[in-house]
Amino acid sequence: MKIVYTDNNATTRVADEVIQEMLPYFGEFYGNPSSMHTFGDQTAKKIKEARQRVADLIHADPEEIVFTSCGTESDNSAVYSAINASPDKKHIITSNVEHPAINNLFKLLKRTRGYRVTFVPVDKKGLLNLDVLYKSLSDDTALVSLMWANNETGVLFPIAEIAQRVREKGILFHTDAVQAAGKVPIDVRTSGVDMLSLSGHKIHAPKGVGVLYIRKGVKFSPFFIGGHQEKGRRGGTENSVSIIGLGKAAELAKAHLPVMDTEVRTLRDYLQNRLLEKIPSCSVNGDLEKRLPNTLSIGFDAVEGESILLMLDREGICASSGSACTSGSLDPSHVLMAMEVPFKSAHGSIRFSLSHYNTREEMDHIIAALVPVIERLRAMSPFWKDGKVV
Amino acid sequence: MWDYTDKVKDHFLRPRNVGELEGANAVGETGSLNCGDALKLFLKVNENERIVDATFMTFGCASAVASSSALTEIIKGMTLTEAAKLTNEDISDYLGGLPKEKMHCSVMGQAALRKAIANYRGIQILEKPGQVVCECFDVTDLEITDAVKKNGLKTTEDVTNYLKAGGGCGKCLDRIEQLIESVNA
């Protein structure tokens, strides 16, 4: 069966160019980049190139790039470094729609280390309440960490504006840009963030490699204590193969940004508008404008997400749901709940996240498959009668 | 992905006895749109108190649909007295087992059946016995201690898997912990 992959906010296909770039370093060139011989130095030179390519994607200096094992490690490193830098400050700020890598860490710091945490709310469109954010900034605040783009809805936060206000107060600002990278332009210079997290496998590099950008001059204490790798900022022998792959992926991502903004956006809008047209009682979650060009979160009233996904799976369609049942927890997603999406559509919310590999034919396949799936599930739902929710 | 048995998949993709039942003389409803799953069970009971037909309508995940479908297959032909003895394990066993996180789907089947039987007999289940512990999913202390005893549950996670209790806001988790301890003491 042909696979229609529209779950790119979960992970992405490793680009062929990336695989080609990595292959020699799996086999022939296995040297340790720290070694004092030409053989190992070949890997070191390639890592240097990768560092430059990643820096170029976000307009950073290569020295500001630290390679990690994943987005979660980058997030954890940034947060712990920030609170270690100001041990007397006991207040940290984030939003209530963050990825678990931040959300659960902030909850842990609250529970076990006595931090006062402000979880800034979002409105019904998923947009951040800036008033609450700015009013909560205080002399006791050690860090503000906010995601650039939301993984479930694709909603964008105004990071440049926020970073400026936060830094004016002398508070460190970190952003989890895992979902934004490669989908919208990121410029660390003009946005003025202090730290920024990226993940390789969301931009067509392999899993197991991430990036933490640390602005020059920001005091940093490492999360992994070990050797001198990454200029002492992250111990442990470099995952050279994946880093080299990530370098290539970053280069491709930069080149593909205009495609994201045009072709991918057009495909997403096509899928969205056709579904809204053909299926009654469904609605898009999140602000329609301030949103990643590849993401569509759409809720179908009176049906449940896992059932939709498993029926789509039979048609080779890969998507994900904001629904409880898929994640093993019973509540609908904390993101949709924070946005006060009504239960009737929150449980039946599906996320399609596209990449430049997707085609118009694939969107047509999804539309053709989804219409009868929703009809079928509604026909057995006790909350659907005569074409509406009861 | 959940490790569903072939039987669960079969009953999800080809559910038996779906829809409202014409001439039904007993109906049992459980769950809600807020909970994320709900089941409406329709029974046709003859003068000898035998279930001659059963259908369902379900909102929920694959195992909720499969549990409902299985339930209707199991109870057709049973007398109400026999049906009243049906447990959630019977439903789960019929399907070759459910992932432990999905046991509440079988519990939902049993609850709807109990309500349908009460409905037929004209008994109104006014209030659930005990005090409500989990407000999100309306689960009482007696229901929790009962499930802990009957199924040998050890952790709050187990209780959530069986009854959904504690799976919402999580405020009642300490209380559930105490109830588990009190049973196992």
Coordinates of C-alpha atoms in Angstrom, one line a residue:
Chain A
M1 CA 0.0 0.0 0.0
K2 CA 1.2 3.5 -0.8
I3 CA 1.9 5.5 2.3
V4 CA 0.6 9.1 2.4
Y5 CA 2.7 10.7 5.1
T6 CA 1.2 13.8 6.7
D7 CA 2.7 13.5 10.1
N8 CA 5.7 15.7 9.6
N9 CA 5.4 17.5 12.9
A10 CA 6.0 14.1 14.5
T11 CA 9.0 13.3 12.4
T12 CA 10.1 13.6 8.8
R13 CA 11.6 11.4 6.1
V14 CA 15.4 11.6 6.0
A15 CA 16.2 13.4 2.7
D16 CA 18.1 11.4 0.2
E17 CA 20.7 14.1 0.0
V18 CA 21.1 13.8 3.7
I19 CA 21.6 10.1 3.6
Q20 CA 24.2 10.5 0.8
E21 CA 26.0 13.0 2.9
M22 CA 26.1 10.7 5.9
L23 CA 27.0 7.4 4.3
P24 CA 30.8 7.8 4.2
Y25 CA 30.9 8.7 7.8
F26 CA 29.0 5.5 8.9
G27 CA 31.8 3.4 7.3
E28 CA 35.0 4.6 5.9
F29 CA 35.5 7.8 7.9
Y30 CA 34.8 6.6 11.4
G31 CA 37.5 8.7 13.1
N32 CA 36.9 10.6 16.3
P33 CA 36.8 14.3 15.5
S34 CA 38.8 15.1 18.6
S35 CA 41.7 12.9 17.5
M36 CA 45.2 14.3 16.8
H37 CA 45.5 12.7 13.4
T38 CA 44.4 13.5 9.9
F39 CA 42.0 10.6 9.8
G40 CA 39.9 11.9 12.7
D41 CA 40.3 15.4 11.5
Q42 CA 38.4 14.6 8.3
T43 CA 35.3 14.1 10.5
A44 CA 36.1 17.3 12.5
K45 CA 36.2 19.3 9.2
K46 CA 32.9 17.9 8.2
I47 CA 31.4 18.7 11.5
K48 CA 32.7 22.3 11.2
E49 CA 30.9 22.5 7.9
A50 CA 27.7 21.2 9.4
R51 CA 28.0 23.8 12.2
Q52 CA 28.3 26.5 9.6
R53 CA 25.3 25.2 7.7
V54 CA 23.1 25.1 10.8
A55 CA 24.3 28.6 11.8
D56 CA 23.3 29.8 8.3
L57 CA 19.7 28.5 8.7
I58 CA 19.1 30.7 11.8
H59 CA 21.5 33.5 11.0
A60 CA 23.8 32.7 13.9
D61 CA 27.6 32.5 14.3
P62 CA 28.9 28.9 14.1
E63 CA 30.4 29.3 17.6
E64 CA 27.0 29.8 19.0
I65 CA 25.8 26.4 17.8
V66 CA 26.0 23.4 20.3
F67 CA 25.1 20.0 19.0
T68 CA 23.0 17.9 21.3
S69 CA 21.1 14.6 21.1
C70 CA 17.6 16.0 20.6
G71 CA 15.2 18.9 21.1
T72 CA 14.4 17.7 24.6
E73 CA 18.1 17.8 25.6
S74 CA 18.4 21.3 24.1
D75 CA 15.4 22.5 26.1
N76 CA 16.6 20.9 29.3
S77 CA 20.1 22.3 28.9
A78 CA 18.8 25.8 28.3
V79 CA 16.5 25.8 31.2
Y80 CA 19.0 24.4 33.7
S81 CA 21.7 26.7 32.5
A82 CA 19.4 29.7 32.9
I83 CA 18.3 28.8 36.5
N84 CA 21.9 28.0 37.4
A85 CA 23.0 31.4 36.1
S86 CA 20.7 33.2 38.6
P87 CA 20.4 30.9 41.6
D88 CA 18.8 33.7 43.7
K89 CA 15.9 34.1 41.3
K90 CA 13.0 31.8 41.9
H91 CA 10.4 32.6 39.2
I92 CA 10.2 31.1 35.7
I93 CA 7.7 31.8 33.0
T94 CA 6.4 29.7 30.1
S95 CA 3.0 29.1 28.3
N96 CA 0.4 26.5 29.0
V97 CA 0.7 25.0 25.5
E98 CA 4.4 24.0 25.5
H99 CA 5.8 20.6 24.4
P100 CA 6.3 18.2 27.3
A101 CA 10.1 18.9 27.2
I102 CA 9.4 22.3 28.7
N103 CA 6.0 21.7 30.3
N104 CA 7.0 18.7 32.4
L105 CA 10.3 20.2 33.3
F106 CA 8.7 23.4 34.6
K107 CA 6.2 21.4 36.6
L108 CA 9.1 19.4 38.1
L109 CA 11.0 22.6 39.0
K110 CA 7.9 23.8 40.7
R111 CA 7.3 20.6 42.6
T112 CA 10.9 19.7 43.6
R113 CA 12.8 23.0 43.6
G114 CA 10.3 25.4 44.8
Y115 CA 10.2 27.6 41.7
R116 CA 7.2 29.9 41.2
V117 CA 6.0 29.1 37.7
T118 CA 3.8 31.3 35.5
F119 CA 2.0 29.4 32.8
V120 CA 0.9 32.2 30.5
P121 CA -2.5 31.3 29.0
V122 CA -3.6 31.4 25.3
D123 CA -6.8 32.5 23.8
K124 CA -9.3 30.5 21.8
K125 CA -7.2 30.9 18.7
G126 CA -4.1 29.7 20.6
L127 CA -2.5 33.1 20.7
L128 CA -0.5 34.1 23.7
N129 CA -1.9 36.5 26.2
L130 CA 0.9 39.1 26.1
D131 CA -0.6 41.2 28.9
V132 CA -0.4 38.4 31.3
L133 CA 3.1 37.6 30.1
Y134 CA 4.5 41.2 30.5
K135 CA 2.8 41.8 33.8
S136 CA 4.3 38.6 35.2
L137 CA 7.9 39.7 34.5
S138 CA 9.6 40.6 37.7
D139 CA 13.1 41.1 39.3
D140 CA 12.8 37.5 40.6
T141 CA 12.3 36.1 37.1
A142 CA 15.2 33.9 35.9
L143 CA 13.9 32.7 32.6
V144 CA 11.1 33.0 30.0
S145 CA 10.8 30.0 27.7
L146 CA 8.2 30.1 24.9
M147 CA 7.8 28.0 21.8
W148 CA 8.2 29.6 18.4
A149 CA 5.4 27.5 16.9
N150 CA 3.0 25.0 18.5
N151 CA 3.4 21.4 17.5
E152 CA -0.3 20.6 17.5
T153 CA -1.9 23.6 15.9
G154 CA 1.1 25.3 14.3
V155 CA 0.2 28.6 15.9
L156 CA 3.1 31.1 16.0
F157 CA 4.0 33.2 19.0
P158 CA 5.5 36.7 18.3
I159 CA 8.9 35.7 19.5
A160 CA 10.9 38.8 18.3
E161 CA 8.5 41.2 20.1
I162 CA 8.5 39.1 23.2
A163 CA 12.3 38.5 23.3
Q164 CA 12.9 42.2 23.1
R165 CA 10.5 43.0 26.0
V166 CA 12.0 40.2 28.2
R167 CA 15.6 41.1 27.5
E168 CA 14.9 44.8 28.3
K169 CA 14.2 43.6 31.8
G170 CA 17.5 41.7 32.0
I171 CA 15.8 38.3 31.9
L172 CA 17.0 35.4 29.8
F173 CA 14.8 34.3 27.0
H174 CA 14.7 30.8 25.5
T175 CA 12.6 29.6 22.6
D176 CA 11.8 26.0 21.6
A177 CA 11.9 26.4 17.8
V178 CA 11.7 22.7 17.0
Q179 CA 8.5 23.1 15.0
A180 CA 9.4 26.4 13.4
A181 CA 12.7 25.5 12.0
G182 CA 12.6 24.9 8.2
K183 CA 8.9 26.0 8.1
V184 CA 9.3 29.7 8.7
P185 CA 12.3 32.0 8.6
I186 CA 14.3 32.2 11.8
D187 CA 16.8 34.9 12.5
V188 CA 18.4 34.9 15.9
R189 CA 19.9 38.3 15.3
T190 CA 16.7 40.2 14.6
S191 CA 14.6 38.2 17.0
G192 CA 17.2 38.7 19.8
V193 CA 16.6 35.4 21.6
D194 CA 19.3 34.2 24.1
M195 CA 18.9 30.5 23.5
L196 CA 17.0 28.5 20.9
S197 CA 16.4 24.7 20.5
L198 CA 16.2 22.8 17.2
S199 CA 15.7 19.1 16.4
G200 CA 17.2 17.3 13.4
H201 CA 14.5 14.8 12.7
K202 CA 11.9 17.5 12.2
I203 CA 13.8 18.9 9.2
H204 CA 14.6 15.7 7.3
A205 CA 17.8 14.8 9.3
P206 CA 17.9 11.6 11.3
K207 CA 16.5 11.2 14.9
G208 CA 19.0 11.6 17.8
V209 CA 20.5 14.9 17.0
G210 CA 19.5 18.4 18.1
V211 CA 20.9 21.9 18.4
L212 CA 21.1 24.5 21.1
Y213 CA 21.9 28.0 20.0
I214 CA 23.5 30.0 22.7
R215 CA 23.9 33.7 22.0
K216 CA 27.5 34.9 22.4
G217 CA 27.9 36.5 25.8
V218 CA 25.2 34.4 27.5
K219 CA 26.5 32.6 30.5
F220 CA 26.1 28.9 30.0
S221 CA 26.6 25.9 32.3
P222 CA 26.6 22.5 30.6
F223 CA 23.9 19.9 31.2
F224 CA 26.2 17.0 30.2
I225 CA 29.4 17.0 32.1
G226 CA 32.3 15.3 30.4
G227 CA 35.0 16.1 27.9
H228 CA 35.9 19.2 26.1
Q229 CA 33.6 18.6 23.1
E230 CA 31.5 21.5 21.9
K231 CA 33.9 23.8 23.6
G232 CA 33.1 22.3 27.0
R233 CA 29.4 23.1 26.5
R234 CA 28.3 19.5 25.9
G235 CA 30.4 16.5 26.9
G236 CA 30.3 13.3 25.0
T237 CA 31.8 12.2 21.7
E238 CA 30.0 13.9 18.9
N239 CA 27.3 11.9 17.0
S240 CA 29.3 12.8 13.9
V241 CA 27.2 11.0 11.3
S242 CA 23.9 12.6 12.4
I243 CA 25.5 16.0 12.9
I244 CA 26.8 15.8 9.3
G245 CA 23.4 14.8 8.2
L246 CA 21.8 17.7 10.1
G247 CA 24.2 20.1 8.4
K248 CA 23.0 19.0 5.0
A249 CA 19.4 19.0 6.2
A250 CA 19.8 22.6 7.5
E251 CA 21.2 23.7 4.1
L252 CA 18.2 22.1 2.3
A253 CA 15.7 23.5 4.8
K254 CA 17.0 27.0 4.1
A255 CA 16.7 26.4 0.4
H256 CA 13.2 25.0 0.8
L257 CA 11.8 27.9 2.9
P258 CA 10.2 29.6 -0.1
V259 CA 8.6 26.3 -1.1
M260 CA 7.1 26.0 2.4
D261 CA 5.6 29.4 2.1
T262 CA 4.1 28.8 -1.3
E263 CA 3.6 25.2 -2.5
V264 CA 3.2 23.5 0.9
R265 CA 1.0 26.3 2.2
T266 CA -1.2 26.0 -0.9
L267 CA -1.5 22.2 -0.4
R268 CA -2.4 22.7 3.3
D269 CA -5.0 25.3 2.4
Y270 CA -6.4 23.1 -0.3
L271 CA -6.8 20.2 2.1
Q272 CA -8.3 22.5 4.8
N273 CA -10.8 24.1 2.5
R274 CA -12.0 20.9 0.9
L275 CA -12.5 19.2 4.2
L276 CA -14.4 22.2 5.6
E277 CA -16.5 22.2 2.4
K278 CA -17.3 18.5 2.3
I279 CA -17.7 17.6 6.0
P280 CA -20.3 19.3 8.1
S281 CA -19.6 20.3 11.7
C282 CA -15.9 20.5 11.6
S283 CA -13.6 23.4 12.5
V284 CA -9.9 24.4 12.3
N285 CA -8.1 24.7 15.7
G286 CA -5.8 27.7 16.0
D287 CA -5.4 31.1 14.3
L288 CA -5.7 30.8 10.6
E289 CA -3.1 33.5 9.8
K290 CA -0.5 33.3 12.5
R291 CA 0.2 29.6 11.8
L292 CA 2.9 27.4 10.3
P293 CA 2.2 26.9 6.6
N294 CA 2.3 23.1 6.8
T295 CA 0.0 22.4 9.8
L296 CA -3.7 21.7 9.9
S297 CA -5.4 20.8 13.1
I298 CA -9.1 20.1 12.4
G299 CA -11.8 18.9 14.8
F300 CA -14.7 16.7 13.7
D301 CA -17.7 17.0 16.1
A302 CA -19.1 13.9 17.8
V303 CA -16.4 11.4 16.7
E304 CA -13.2 10.3 18.4
G305 CA -9.7 10.8 17.1
E306 CA -8.2 7.3 17.5
S307 CA -11.1 5.8 15.6
I308 CA -10.5 8.3 12.8
L309 CA -6.7 7.6 12.7
L310 CA -7.1 3.8 12.7
M311 CA -9.5 4.0 9.8
L312 CA -7.2 6.4 7.9
D313 CA -4.4 4.0 8.6
R314 CA -6.2 1.4 6.6
E315 CA -5.9 3.7 3.6
G316 CA -2.2 4.3 4.2
I317 CA -2.7 7.7 5.6
C318 CA -0.4 8.8 8.5
A319 CA -1.7 11.7 10.7
S320 CA -2.0 12.2 14.4
S321 CA -4.6 13.3 16.8
G322 CA -4.9 15.7 19.7
S323 CA -7.0 13.0 21.3
A324 CA -6.4 11.4 24.5
C325 CA -6.7 7.8 23.5
T326 CA -3.7 7.8 21.2
S327 CA -1.3 9.2 23.8
G328 CA -2.4 6.8 26.6
S329 CA -3.8 9.6 28.7
L330 CA -7.5 10.1 28.8
D331 CA -8.0 13.8 28.5
P332 CA -7.8 15.5 25.2
S333 CA -4.6 17.4 24.4
H334 CA -3.5 20.0 26.9
V335 CA -3.1 22.4 24.0
L336 CA -6.7 22.1 22.8
M337 CA -7.9 22.3 26.4
A338 CA -5.9 25.4 27.0
M339 CA -7.6 26.9 23.9
E340 CA -10.9 25.9 25.3
V341 CA -11.8 23.9 22.2
P342 CA -15.1 22.4 23.1
F343 CA -15.0 18.7 24.0
K344 CA -17.3 17.8 21.1
S345 CA -14.6 18.6 18.6
A346 CA -11.5 18.3 20.8
H347 CA -11.8 14.5 21.1
G348 CA -12.2 14.3 17.3
S349 CA -9.3 16.5 16.3
I350 CA -6.8 15.4 13.8
R351 CA -3.5 17.0 12.9
F352 CA -2.2 16.8 9.3
S353 CA 1.4 18.2 9.0
L354 CA 2.8 18.4 5.5
S355 CA 6.2 18.6 3.9
H356 CA 7.5 19.4 0.4
Y357 CA 7.3 15.7 -0.4
N358 CA 3.5 15.8 -0.4
T359 CA 1.4 16.2 -3.6
R360 CA -2.0 17.4 -4.6
E361 CA -2.9 13.7 -5.4
E362 CA -2.2 12.8 -1.8
M363 CA -4.4 15.6 -0.5
D364 CA -7.2 14.3 -2.8
H365 CA -6.6 10.8 -1.4
I366 CA -7.0 12.1 2.1
I367 CA -10.2 14.0 1.3
A368 CA -11.7 11.0 -0.5
A369 CA -10.8 8.7 2.5
L370 CA -11.8 11.0 5.3
V371 CA -15.3 11.9 4.1
P372 CA -16.7 8.4 4.4
V373 CA -14.7 7.7 7.6
I374 CA -16.4 10.6 9.4
E375 CA -19.8 9.5 8.0
R376 CA -19.3 6.0 9.2
L377 CA -18.2 7.0 12.7
R378 CA -21.0 9.5 13.0
A379 CA -23.5 6.9 12.0
M380 CA -22.6 4.9 15.1
S381 CA -22.1 7.9 17.4
P382 CA -24.9 8.5 20.0
F383 CA -24.1 12.2 19.7
W384 CA -24.9 12.6 16.0
K385 CA -28.4 12.6 14.6
D386 CA -30.0 14.0 11.5
G387 CA -26.8 15.7 10.4
K388 CA -26.0 17.5 13.6
V389 CA -24.6 17.1 17.1
V390 CA -27.2 16.1 19.7
Chain B
M1 CA 0.2 2.2 18.4
W2 CA -2.0 0.1 20.6
D3 CA -1.4 -3.7 20.5
Y4 CA -5.0 -4.6 19.7
T5 CA -5.9 -8.3 19.1
D6 CA -7.2 -9.3 15.7
K7 CA -10.6 -9.7 17.3
V8 CA -10.6 -6.1 18.6
K9 CA -9.6 -4.9 15.1
D10 CA -12.3 -7.0 13.6
H11 CA -15.1 -5.7 15.9
F12 CA -13.8 -2.2 15.3
L13 CA -13.8 -2.3 11.6
R14 CA -16.8 -4.6 11.2
P15 CA -18.9 -3.7 14.3
R16 CA -21.9 -6.0 14.8
N17 CA -25.4 -4.6 15.7
V18 CA -24.8 -0.9 15.2
G19 CA -27.6 1.6 15.4
E20 CA -30.8 2.3 17.2
L21 CA -33.0 -0.8 17.7
E22 CA -36.6 -0.5 16.6
G23 CA -38.9 -1.8 19.2
A24 CA -36.3 -1.8 22.0
N25 CA -37.8 -2.0 25.4
A26 CA -34.7 -1.3 27.4
V27 CA -32.0 1.4 27.0
G28 CA -28.8 2.0 28.9
E29 CA -26.5 5.0 28.5
T30 CA -23.1 5.7 30.0
G31 CA -20.2 8.0 29.4
S32 CA -20.4 11.5 27.8
L33 CA -19.0 13.7 25.1
N34 CA -16.7 15.3 27.7
C35 CA -15.2 11.9 28.8
G36 CA -14.2 11.0 25.3
D37 CA -16.3 7.9 25.2
A38 CA -20.0 7.0 25.5
L39 CA -22.2 4.0 24.8
K40 CA -25.9 3.8 24.3
L41 CA -27.2 0.2 24.5
F42 CA -30.6 -0.9 23.1
L43 CA -32.2 -4.2 24.1
K44 CA -35.3 -6.1 23.0
V45 CA -36.4 -8.3 25.9
N46 CA -39.2 -10.9 25.5
E47 CA -41.8 -11.9 28.0
N48 CA -39.5 -14.5 29.4
E49 CA -36.9 -11.8 30.2
R50 CA -34.7 -13.1 27.4
I51 CA -32.7 -10.7 25.3
V52 CA -33.8 -11.4 21.8
D53 CA -31.9 -8.5 20.2
A54 CA -29.3 -5.9 21.1
T55 CA -27.7 -3.0 19.3
F56 CA -25.4 -0.1 20.3
M57 CA -24.3 3.4 19.4
T58 CA -20.8 4.3 20.5
F59 CA -18.6 7.4 20.5
G60 CA -15.1 6.5 21.3
C61 CA -11.8 4.8 20.4
A62 CA -11.4 1.5 18.6
S63 CA -11.6 -0.5 21.8
A64 CA -14.7 1.3 22.9
V65 CA -16.4 0.4 19.6
A66 CA -15.1 -3.2 19.8
S67 CA -16.2 -3.6 23.4
S68 CA -19.7 -2.4 22.5
S69 CA -19.9 -4.7 19.5
A70 CA -18.7 -7.7 21.6
L71 CA -21.1 -6.9 24.4
T72 CA -24.1 -7.1 22.0
E73 CA -22.9 -10.4 20.6
I74 CA -22.4 -11.9 24.1
I75 CA -25.7 -10.9 25.6
K76 CA -28.0 -11.9 22.7
G77 CA -29.9 -14.9 23.8
M78 CA -29.1 -14.5 27.5
T79 CA -31.8 -14.0 30.2
L80 CA -31.6 -10.8 32.1
T81 CA -30.5 -12.7 35.2
E82 CA -27.6 -14.2 33.2
A83 CA -26.7 -10.9 31.6
A84 CA -26.7 -9.2 35.0
K85 CA -23.8 -11.5 36.0
L86 CA -21.7 -10.4 33.0
T87 CA -18.4 -8.7 34.0
N88 CA -16.1 -6.4 32.2
E89 CA -13.6 -9.2 32.1
D90 CA -16.1 -11.3 30.1
I91 CA -16.1 -8.6 27.4
S92 CA -12.3 -8.2 27.4
D93 CA -11.9 -12.0 27.3
Y94 CA -14.3 -12.3 24.4
L95 CA -12.0 -9.9 22.5
G96 CA -8.9 -11.8 23.4
G97 CA -7.9 -9.1 25.9
L98 CA -7.6 -5.3 25.9
P99 CA -4.5 -3.2 26.5
K100 CA -4.6 -2.3 30.3
E101 CA -5.0 1.4 29.5
K102 CA -8.2 0.5 27.6
M103 CA -9.9 -1.7 30.2
H104 CA -12.3 1.2 31.0
C105 CA -13.9 0.5 27.6
S106 CA -15.0 -2.9 28.8
V107 CA -16.1 -1.4 32.1
M108 CA -18.3 1.0 30.1
G109 CA -20.0 -2.0 28.4
Q110 CA -20.8 -3.5 31.7
A111 CA -22.1 -0.2 33.1
A112 CA -24.4 0.3 30.1
L113 CA -25.8 -3.2 30.4
R114 CA -26.5 -2.7 34.1
K115 CA -28.4 0.5 33.3
A116 CA -30.4 -1.1 30.5
I117 CA -31.4 -4.0 32.8
A118 CA -32.5 -1.5 35.5
N119 CA -34.3 0.5 32.8
Y120 CA -36.3 -2.6 31.8
R121 CA -37.2 -3.5 35.3
G122 CA -38.3 0.0 35.9
I123 CA -35.7 0.6 38.6
Q124 CA -34.2 4.0 38.5
I125 CA -30.5 4.1 39.4
L126 CA -30.8 7.4 41.2
E127 CA -27.5 7.8 42.7
K128 CA -24.3 5.9 42.7
P129 CA -23.4 4.6 46.1
G130 CA -20.6 6.3 47.9
Q131 CA -18.9 9.6 47.6
V132 CA -17.6 11.1 44.3
V133 CA -13.8 11.1 44.3
C134 CA -13.1 11.8 40.6
E135 CA -15.2 14.7 39.6
C136 CA -14.0 14.7 36.0
F137 CA -15.4 11.3 35.3
D138 CA -17.9 11.0 38.2
V139 CA -16.4 8.0 40.0
T140 CA -17.1 7.2 43.6
D141 CA -15.0 5.8 46.4
L142 CA -17.0 2.6 46.5
E143 CA -16.6 2.1 42.8
I144 CA -12.8 2.5 43.2
T145 CA -12.4 0.2 46.2
D146 CA -14.7 -2.3 44.5
A147 CA -12.5 -2.3 41.3
V148 CA -9.3 -2.5 43.3
K149 CA -10.6 -5.6 45.2
K150 CA -12.0 -7.4 42.2
N151 CA -9.1 -6.8 39.8
G152 CA -6.2 -6.7 42.3
L153 CA -5.3 -3.2 41.2
K154 CA -2.1 -1.9 42.7
T155 CA -1.5 1.7 41.5
T156 CA -3.4 4.8 40.7
E157 CA -2.5 4.2 37.1
D158 CA -4.3 0.8 37.3
V159 CA -7.4 2.6 38.7
T160 CA -7.3 5.1 35.9
N161 CA -7.0 2.4 33.3
Y162 CA -10.1 0.6 34.7
L163 CA -12.3 3.4 35.7
K164 CA -10.8 6.5 34.1
A165 CA -10.8 8.0 37.7
G166 CA -7.8 10.3 38.1
G167 CA -7.2 10.5 34.4
G168 CA -8.6 14.1 34.0
C169 CA -7.3 16.9 36.1
G170 CA -5.5 14.6 38.5
K171 CA -6.6 16.3 41.7
C172 CA -8.0 13.1 43.1
L173 CA -4.9 11.0 42.7
D174 CA -3.9 11.3 46.3
R175 CA -7.3 10.2 47.5
I176 CA -7.2 7.2 45.0
E177 CA -3.8 6.3 46.4
Q178 CA -5.3 6.3 49.9
L179 CA -8.2 4.1 48.8
I180 CA -5.8 1.6 47.2
E181 CA -3.8 1.5 50.4
S182 CA -7.0 1.0 52.5
V183 CA -8.0 -2.0 50.5
N184 CA -4.6 -3.6 50.4
A185 CA -3.9 -2.9 54.1

